[in-house]
Structures are given as structure tokens and as C-alpha cells.
Amino acid sequence: MPQTILVVDDERDIVELIRYNLTQAGYRVVSASDGRQALELGRREMPDLVVLDLMLPGLPGTDVARAMRQDERMKEIPILMLTARGEEVDRVVGFELGADDYVVKPFSPRELVLRVQAILRREGREEEERRITFDPLVIDLSAHSVLLKGKEINLTSTEFKLLHRLAKRPGRAFSRDQLLSEVWGYGGDLETRTVDTHMKRLRAKLGTVGAWIQTVRGVGYRFRPEGHEAAD
């Protein structure tokens, strides 16, 4: 059964362009023209990914993204933000709301399909059914959840993958390009600042143990729990 993509945009030509290219790539496409319809369709269809326009009539894309991330059933659905605005502030807002990636209009249909494929490829990788524990932090891979002092931390799919990737090799430094490749599924065409934005938000959500994610000057990031020595 093909994976389902929910496309949310009020421009019919854009929707049909995306529908055609994603269908050609083997996906099933459903669409919504406004924010409220997107949320209703999202809950009904439970798509594998949402392509979400930032500028929508009525309920804007930012509110749709926020509502999806607060919905227990939809919070893990990856979001590809589609926007006519390419300023950094818009990208940062999108990422802070839980978007996994973004494409700026006008866009290349091939680029959009490749980004969709990259997101779904990393989403589909099987996680090992075990726990990574650094008291009081527990990363439960089978449940795709993070517990801090016994309470669940609400992380986006990308934030979870970043934490998991770092925690699997505590003490090892990862470059931003490595993280772009291993977490986002590609590199080179995405700014390394994307990693910094996600790391800042992840640290804030982790509270006091957020300090375990350390910036390595001139390199990138490493995860060093208290009392753990750096890897060679």
C-alpha cells in the first residue's frame, strides 16, 4: 500500500503540480485548501507526511503545525513546510513549531519529491527495540519516547532522532554535516544552521540535562552525560 501524503495549499495549481509529481513517485496524495480542513483530514487519514503551506486562509500554516504537534495522534507525523517566504526568521519559526524541513516557493518539483523521500526514508528506518539510559534520562527506542525523571518529554520526530544519534555514541563529536546526513537524510543543500536551531530547542526541552548536549567549537555537537568520559 502506497504511503499517503497530505498536501495543504490554497493554490489549486500548486496542489495539482505536487499531486502529479508525488503520484508519479508512487505516493497516494490527499489535499486540503485551508487549515481547518487540513486538521480534519489529518486526523481522518493519518498521513505519512504533510506538505504544509505557511500562508493559508483562515487558520495559518503555523497554527496548523502547532495543532498537529499538540495532538497526541498526529504529533509524530513529519511536516514539510512550503512557503513563499525564504527569510531566515520564517524558517526558524517553522522549525520551532516542529517542521522537519522546508521548501521555498517557487520550488523544483524534483527537489520537493527528493525531500519528501528523504524524510520518509529516515522515518522508516527501524529503531532497535531497547533503551538508552543515562539517569535521569531514558530514551525508549521501541516506544519512540524520552523520559526525564519519569516524565515524558514531548519531542518532535527530528528532535528525537538528533538525541538518539548523539546518545548512541556518548562523548563522540558529530559535525553539523554528519548530523544533516544521518538525521535529515541528506546534506549540502540544507543550511547547517538548521542543526543549531533544532539543538537549541532540544536543549530547552531537556531542561537541566540539556547541558549534556555540548557544542564542540569548530566541529559540531556531542552528548556527554555527567561522569562520562569523552570518546577517543
CSV table of C-alpha atoms in Angstrom, one decimal:
chain,number,residue,atom,x,y,z
A,1,MET,CA,0.0,0.0,0.0
A,2,PRO,CA,1.5,3.4,-1.0
A,3,GLN,CA,2.4,5.9,1.6
A,4,THR,CA,-0.1,8.8,1.9
A,5,ILE,CA,0.9,12.5,1.7
A,6,LEU,CA,-1.4,15.3,2.8
A,7,VAL,CA,-0.8,18.4,0.7
A,8,VAL,CA,-2.2,21.6,2.2
A,9,ASP,CA,-2.2,24.7,0.0
A,10,ASP,CA,-4.9,27.1,-1.2
A,11,GLU,CA,-3.5,27.4,-4.7
A,12,ARG,CA,-5.1,24.7,-6.8
A,13,ASP,CA,-2.3,24.8,-9.5
A,14,ILE,CA,0.3,24.2,-6.8
A,15,VAL,CA,-1.6,21.3,-5.3
A,16,GLU,CA,-2.1,19.7,-8.7
A,17,LEU,CA,1.6,20.1,-9.5
A,18,ILE,CA,2.6,18.5,-6.2
A,19,ARG,CA,0.0,15.8,-6.6
A,20,TYR,CA,1.2,14.9,-10.1
A,21,ASN,CA,4.9,14.6,-9.1
A,22,LEU,CA,4.2,12.7,-5.9
A,23,THR,CA,1.8,10.3,-7.6
A,24,GLN,CA,4.4,9.7,-10.2
A,25,ALA,CA,6.9,8.9,-7.4
A,26,GLY,CA,4.4,6.2,-6.1
A,27,TYR,CA,2.7,8.1,-3.3
A,28,ARG,CA,-1.0,8.5,-2.6
A,29,VAL,CA,-2.0,12.2,-2.3
A,30,VAL,CA,-4.9,13.8,-0.4
A,31,SER,CA,-5.3,17.5,-0.3
A,32,ALA,CA,-6.8,20.4,1.8
A,33,SER,CA,-7.2,24.0,0.8
A,34,ASP,CA,-7.3,25.6,4.3
A,35,GLY,CA,-6.1,24.9,7.8
A,36,ARG,CA,-9.2,23.6,9.4
A,37,GLN,CA,-9.8,21.1,6.6
A,38,ALA,CA,-6.2,20.0,6.9
A,39,LEU,CA,-6.6,19.2,10.6
A,40,GLU,CA,-9.8,17.3,9.9
A,41,LEU,CA,-8.3,15.4,7.1
A,42,GLY,CA,-5.1,14.7,9.0
A,43,ARG,CA,-7.0,13.1,11.9
A,44,ARG,CA,-9.0,11.0,9.5
A,45,GLU,CA,-6.3,9.9,7.1
A,46,MET,CA,-3.3,9.8,9.5
A,47,PRO,CA,-0.9,10.6,6.5
A,48,ASP,CA,2.7,9.5,6.5
A,49,LEU,CA,3.8,13.1,5.8
A,50,VAL,CA,2.2,16.6,5.5
A,51,VAL,CA,3.3,19.2,2.9
A,52,LEU,CA,2.1,22.3,4.6
A,53,ASP,CA,1.9,25.8,3.1
A,54,LEU,CA,2.7,28.6,5.6
A,55,MET,CA,0.2,31.1,4.2
A,56,LEU,CA,-3.3,29.7,4.3
A,57,PRO,CA,-6.7,31.4,4.5
A,58,GLY,CA,-8.4,31.4,7.9
A,59,LEU,CA,-6.1,29.2,10.0
A,60,PRO,CA,-2.5,29.8,9.0
A,61,GLY,CA,0.0,27.1,8.5
A,62,THR,CA,1.9,28.0,11.7
A,63,ASP,CA,-1.3,27.3,13.7
A,64,VAL,CA,-1.9,24.0,11.8
A,65,ALA,CA,1.7,22.8,12.6
A,66,ARG,CA,1.2,23.8,16.3
A,67,ALA,CA,-2.1,22.0,16.5
A,68,MET,CA,-0.6,18.9,14.9
A,69,ARG,CA,2.3,18.8,17.3
A,70,GLN,CA,-0.1,19.1,20.3
A,71,ASP,CA,-2.4,16.4,19.0
A,72,GLU,CA,-1.5,13.0,20.6
A,73,ARG,CA,-2.3,11.1,17.4
A,74,MET,CA,-0.6,13.4,14.9
A,75,LYS,CA,2.4,14.7,16.8
A,76,GLU,CA,4.8,12.3,15.2
A,77,ILE,CA,3.7,12.9,11.6
A,78,PRO,CA,6.6,14.7,9.8
A,79,ILE,CA,5.9,18.1,8.3
A,80,LEU,CA,7.5,19.6,5.2
A,81,MET,CA,6.8,23.4,5.3
A,82,LEU,CA,6.0,25.0,2.0
A,83,THR,CA,6.4,28.8,1.9
A,84,ALA,CA,6.8,31.7,-0.5
A,85,ARG,CA,8.9,33.4,2.1
A,86,GLY,CA,12.5,32.5,2.4
A,87,GLU,CA,13.7,34.7,5.2
A,88,GLU,CA,15.6,33.1,8.0
A,89,VAL,CA,13.0,34.1,10.6
A,90,ASP,CA,10.3,32.2,8.8
A,91,ARG,CA,12.4,29.1,8.6
A,92,VAL,CA,13.3,29.3,12.2
A,93,VAL,CA,9.6,29.8,13.2
A,94,GLY,CA,8.7,26.8,11.1
A,95,PHE,CA,11.4,24.6,12.8
A,96,GLU,CA,10.4,25.8,16.3
A,97,LEU,CA,6.8,24.7,15.6
A,98,GLY,CA,8.1,21.2,14.8
A,99,ALA,CA,8.5,21.3,11.0
A,100,ASP,CA,11.0,18.7,9.8
A,101,ASP,CA,12.1,20.6,6.6
A,102,TYR,CA,11.0,23.4,4.3
A,103,VAL,CA,10.9,24.3,0.6
A,104,VAL,CA,10.6,27.9,-0.6
A,105,LYS,CA,8.3,28.8,-3.5
A,106,PRO,CA,8.9,28.8,-6.4
A,107,PHE,CA,10.3,25.3,-6.0
A,108,SER,CA,11.6,22.5,-8.2
A,109,PRO,CA,9.1,19.6,-8.1
A,110,ARG,CA,12.0,17.2,-8.2
A,111,GLU,CA,13.6,18.8,-5.2
A,112,LEU,CA,10.3,18.6,-3.3
A,113,VAL,CA,9.9,14.9,-4.1
A,114,LEU,CA,13.5,14.2,-3.1
A,115,ARG,CA,13.0,16.0,0.2
A,116,VAL,CA,9.8,14.0,0.8
A,117,GLN,CA,11.6,10.8,0.1
A,118,ALA,CA,14.5,11.7,2.4
A,119,ILE,CA,12.1,12.5,5.3
A,120,LEU,CA,10.2,9.2,4.8
A,121,ARG,CA,13.3,7.2,4.4
A,122,ARG,CA,14.7,8.3,7.7
A,123,GLU,CA,11.2,7.8,9.3
A,124,GLY,CA,11.1,4.3,8.0
A,125,ARG,CA,14.4,3.1,9.4
A,126,GLU,CA,13.8,0.6,12.1
A,127,GLU,CA,14.8,1.6,15.6
A,128,GLU,CA,16.4,-1.0,17.8
A,129,GLU,CA,14.0,-2.2,20.5
A,130,ARG,CA,16.0,-1.2,23.5
A,131,ARG,CA,16.5,1.7,25.9
A,132,ILE,CA,19.4,4.1,26.2
A,133,THR,CA,19.6,5.2,29.9
A,134,PHE,CA,21.7,7.9,31.5
A,135,ASP,CA,19.9,8.5,34.8
A,136,PRO,CA,17.6,10.5,35.0
A,137,LEU,CA,17.2,10.4,31.2
A,138,VAL,CA,15.7,7.4,29.4
A,139,ILE,CA,15.5,7.2,25.6
A,140,ASP,CA,13.0,4.4,24.8
A,141,LEU,CA,13.5,3.5,21.2
A,142,SER,CA,10.7,0.9,20.9
A,143,ALA,CA,8.2,3.4,22.2
A,144,HIS,CA,9.9,6.4,20.5
A,145,SER,CA,9.7,8.3,23.7
A,146,VAL,CA,12.1,10.2,26.0
A,147,LEU,CA,11.6,10.2,29.8
A,148,LEU,CA,13.2,12.7,32.2
A,149,LYS,CA,12.8,11.8,35.9
A,150,GLY,CA,10.0,9.5,34.9
A,151,LYS,CA,8.0,12.1,32.9
A,152,GLU,CA,7.7,12.1,29.2
A,153,ILE,CA,9.3,14.9,27.2
A,154,ASN,CA,7.3,15.9,24.1
A,155,LEU,CA,9.9,15.9,21.3
A,156,THR,CA,9.3,16.1,17.6
A,157,SER,CA,10.4,13.3,15.4
A,158,THR,CA,13.6,15.2,14.3
A,159,GLU,CA,14.5,16.2,17.8
A,160,PHE,CA,14.2,12.5,18.9
A,161,LYS,CA,16.4,11.4,16.1
A,162,LEU,CA,19.0,14.0,17.0
A,163,LEU,CA,19.1,13.0,20.6
A,164,HIS,CA,19.1,9.3,19.7
A,165,ARG,CA,22.0,9.7,17.3
A,166,LEU,CA,24.1,11.6,19.8
A,167,ALA,CA,23.3,9.4,22.8
A,168,LYS,CA,24.2,6.2,20.9
A,169,ARG,CA,27.8,7.4,20.9
A,170,PRO,CA,28.2,9.4,24.1
A,171,GLY,CA,31.3,11.6,24.1
A,172,ARG,CA,31.8,11.4,20.3
A,173,ALA,CA,31.7,14.7,18.4
A,174,PHE,CA,29.5,14.9,15.3
A,175,SER,CA,29.8,17.6,12.7
A,176,ARG,CA,26.8,19.5,11.6
A,177,ASP,CA,27.2,18.0,8.1
A,178,GLN,CA,27.2,14.5,9.6
A,179,LEU,CA,24.0,15.2,11.5
A,180,LEU,CA,22.4,16.7,8.4
A,181,SER,CA,23.2,13.5,6.5
A,182,GLU,CA,22.4,11.0,9.2
A,183,VAL,CA,19.3,12.6,10.8
A,184,TRP,CA,17.8,14.6,7.9
A,185,GLY,CA,18.9,12.0,5.2
A,186,TYR,CA,20.8,14.5,3.1
A,187,GLY,CA,23.3,17.3,3.3
A,188,GLY,CA,24.9,20.1,1.3
A,189,ASP,CA,21.6,21.7,0.1
A,190,LEU,CA,20.4,22.4,3.7
A,191,GLU,CA,22.0,25.1,5.9
A,192,THR,CA,24.0,23.8,8.9
A,193,ARG,CA,22.1,26.5,10.9
A,194,THR,CA,19.2,24.1,10.7
A,195,VAL,CA,21.0,21.8,13.1
A,196,ASP,CA,21.7,24.7,15.5
A,197,THR,CA,18.0,25.7,15.6
A,198,HIS,CA,16.9,22.1,16.4
A,199,MET,CA,19.7,21.7,19.0
A,200,LYS,CA,18.7,24.9,20.8
A,201,ARG,CA,15.1,23.7,21.1
A,202,LEU,CA,16.1,20.2,22.1
A,203,ARG,CA,18.3,21.5,24.9
A,204,ALA,CA,15.5,23.7,26.2
A,205,LYS,CA,13.1,20.8,26.3
A,206,LEU,CA,15.6,18.6,28.2
A,207,GLY,CA,15.9,21.2,31.0
A,208,THR,CA,19.0,20.7,33.2
A,209,VAL,CA,20.2,17.7,31.3
A,210,GLY,CA,20.2,19.8,28.1
A,211,ALA,CA,23.7,20.8,29.2
A,212,TRP,CA,24.7,17.3,28.3
A,213,ILE,CA,24.5,18.3,24.6
A,214,GLN,CA,27.7,20.2,24.3
A,215,THR,CA,28.9,22.4,21.4
A,216,VAL,CA,32.3,21.5,20.1
A,217,ARG,CA,33.8,24.6,18.8
A,218,GLY,CA,34.7,24.3,15.1
A,219,VAL,CA,33.2,20.9,14.8
A,220,GLY,CA,29.6,20.4,15.9
A,221,TYR,CA,28.0,18.7,18.9
A,222,ARG,CA,28.5,15.8,21.3
A,223,PHE,CA,26.4,14.2,24.0
A,224,ARG,CA,28.3,13.9,27.3
A,225,PRO,CA,26.3,12.8,30.4
A,226,GLU,CA,27.7,13.7,33.8
A,227,GLY,CA,30.5,11.4,34.7
A,228,HIS,CA,31.0,10.1,31.2
A,229,GLU,CA,34.4,10.5,29.6
A,230,ALA,CA,34.8,11.7,26.0
A,231,ALA,CA,35.3,9.0,23.4
A,232,ASP,CA,38.7,8.6,21.8
